[in-house]
Steps between C-alpha positions, in 0.01 A plus 500: 500500500833370640673685783788590268267645235300678768809664644621595152173689452550669835833636377348596163260730686795722594430685175699821471677416827670203329814705428549573869427133564788396273733743679398353835554151360856594400560649846375176654754306293784717632370460854483124458866491400612745770332301775737208448808712555435485875522119551790470250701773672408358840642164400819653360554703817463184710760326281740795527464519877535123543797485263326230293449685173511260207789516261278635221364783712607853412405634843748737658676398816324793662123483570456879486449531121244220517321674787497829306356324196236342725403843635481647149276219373282529812455876455417452131242234586331715765476813285397314184242295692346816646482667156340189344245474783404868469447491124320163522257652751433800276457282191256263672286782643483695172414197291238370743302822458548490122375139473206570734392794283541302177302208642220733611488658154491154343208367706305821444527437125376140521142447375197499728462125443833449678396715796159335514665161558780621732443637849641849553637396840700225332642744244603740778663217694691385192619854427621580852642158592675444170666842491619446859637161390679657205652763728631236741643285221671789322642632826623159612642416159720807468592534868606145581352216294683569175827553689443172685446307176807658340701421813427133452614526138830661613552291813494151358758553218720694742482218754592246231800708402628529859440139611280266302488239777340737751288656225319168447341541844359838400364352179332223699325760718370683192371175347310409820351848514397498131334156516317580823372839382381362166314220678321736739409751226340225291321363805350828615449711186142384448420543868620862500282574196203368695598723794497806275158403364366503856661840556310627195175351629563663838554841341196471271272382782607780738463762225158362407374521858637851552346620174159369615525592866144641505366165379713309751376708793133515401479122449700429818778336301802623696564170681439302182743714297766482774459123520527475121821702504639293786418179309703617199785608730504157667518325163784734401699409813434130446671523160772744608636299796637204296682745272665669798596160643677395180702822485587468868639156416715655226645747750579227755665267248696784336644612832577144603678444168710813541604401852602157375692664214705719737588199716591304186731781382685490831525120493616477136721807542683348796557178305628692195722721719660193651580382145634844402220559248366817658596773743337623819413822317314311229303307763403830664426641156264212416326528837437867412383388154259254664369769737450736204340223298256434783405867504456515122302177492266634766454813291430289191255287703331822609492619140345178369255496791399860423449427132306187590273678748440792267450286187120442527418868553739597220335238279163665570653838423642388166174327408319833534784689334490258204126548450465677166222760461260375233433858391804708408589793279590413144832627373320734262238620752442877504360764734234686296422752774140577591247292305153611389323178611387320182495131604455207259475128583546283190424125529672486841524159668673400823510191722659461844551125476511445125178296515202720579498851345454790742411727206447383142479694172432825684452798265368849573601865470481775762522855368666774707266619776262203479398286797504125438336278765592133538237283670444131545532221755816441704767335286348620173820678392437864593802548727723304261408729211593807703819334626603446138447870432763613753717196422475300819511226233543495125240339270590167342331607179362823363619843604399809697565848363491840666500795260585253222811364679531141624527518879799262478686769306454751783727487803329368812574822685348715227196274461417490870567872537208552260264268691346569840332233711248531783484156660212340687725504808671834548869410513685745724851514643566541872608857431352848497200601291733715290735207433204285391363768270839559338538132401412578139638854495799552731541868410145602595474812717267537799270714288483222240417248772239729656325544162501123431373425852218756463390348168507154659282612795798430730612847608243521781632205702864592423456850643333361814835348599749719685787398268280509187707368205778382733261269688615137498231266369630188679574156358280445193321825589342361816491843667234600244150372434424298188340795324789730592753249368311467173466876452872534568575244227275696263686821587822314425369410154387859441843631598667258261268629225528200264320493163380143571326403823406159641234471774499152651183468712589831663176533703394139563596492870354837602178601674239702313599843640870446444433350157317816398802711594741263325281492187509879489879480520507234227288715269765769540796271440339335194434826320703527177673162540466162335357301791459128550262402780481148641166484678255260657259772611335597175369823650855638494532462120161638397665776294787301349572564130503125438456187711678172423329191642762228564445128534771230491760743365284629213288810446152361440316834497598861458322832477363779715302426817164560333596301188602197703189509716288525185673192354365288785819293527734412783563862596126569513454202734778628723357852503151371573627287790691789657217748459246246631704461816502874547127522420416225750713673763311827443165313518598351837598842632172653380305216665682554832433875482126431441485262798675752724256774393203271579637428847537871571141565396 
């Protein structure tokens, strides 16, 4: 994306503030014109006082009216400039917060596949850095940069009108500046993009280490992580320094050019004055023009430098902002209210890469209140099938219905309001227990939360805490044990009270005692709901209404636990292997107990 197109998009993000932006742009135009009254009046006053006013000049023989006009223009410029700066500040601050909120909403709506491949630290860095960049660019544009650019547009024609011979020198300075700036921008644009990439790596690496600080400390990785971060920082500096050197060169050459231009104006002006082609006032006027031009060019250089430096992070920002959610509400999507939980998969197929199907020709029906278990090896398609149910993706063929309605015809909000999920890893915010419980039901009272926590076997540990429901659980729930986190997530699902429930390996990482408590809570939460259980431990699905055995995206067996064992197929082999492990473990324990008894005797 070119710098011009990039900056156009920056201005487009003004949104509803665009009207105020246009008003500020008009005020900048007036300021640009008013600023030139000072050097023009200064020159006329010099001519009046020196008695060398040109024959075509309408200046009064008295300098007082000119001085009064100068004071009036100066007062207007000061007051107008202050008003523009104030409103530009307010506009930039308001719109920064608006864009930040919109960006956050956008990335939260992007599919899980996007978040799986993008580090959260990088997304946070893009959000914060880019909105700060937008704020700086908006503020600079309306406070000084736009006025500076308009001043150049006004100055050069005005200079030509007053004295075209001296105006040529000002044109020459602008040409040198334009050529030099274009050259440096082209030379360093790629380098600055590389710098920003290192900044992103730095942010992602630091966030990754902080998020796994327990791992870093336990494996004595502190020095290694610090060295890794320092290595990235050194590479960043190695790329950044040449960019800074080029822009320092621009500053040096620009200032040298302006100094030469002022000297040239004096030299040419003296020669023209000797020939009667200009007055002393016009020479003074053009020296003031040159001084003003220097100031405006430095502002324009600063503007271009700012856009250039911010461009890579803004490019990252727009890349994320342009990412289109693959799953969206259809124009005719409806909110059907609370569903009863009749789920139908009809010849559903889906592939992540378009080559190998994740699920293929999947068909089954779950009646309200039934428990459907999905088993099979890793990568068999179990999680994909459930992801299609709550529209993390949409099937490429076939359809999924709930209560006879295609899920694509239901709004995402309504669909997901009717589905509760208990994940393998209890996902908790760094907030209070109450805030985490109210995720699915913001209006829940403390009595509602207490009832849900009791049913989920969680009330006991909540009441042990002094703050009870106001206790903060820490980042990712680290202030709680694994079993406590899982029971809290079950209480959250109970409080939401959805007609459809998904249990994704909800007890796989728990010890036997904790698992027994969690299973009791799960029995409570599953009652009266259509439940889908993804399980590797077959003991947890012994009483499932139906079990679907997945392999390579297809259901190869289905039935009750006893029916599948009786068939002697893949499920029976899996069940036999798991139960044999448990049987062998019990045999070893019995043997050890016998040996210990013999020793005692």
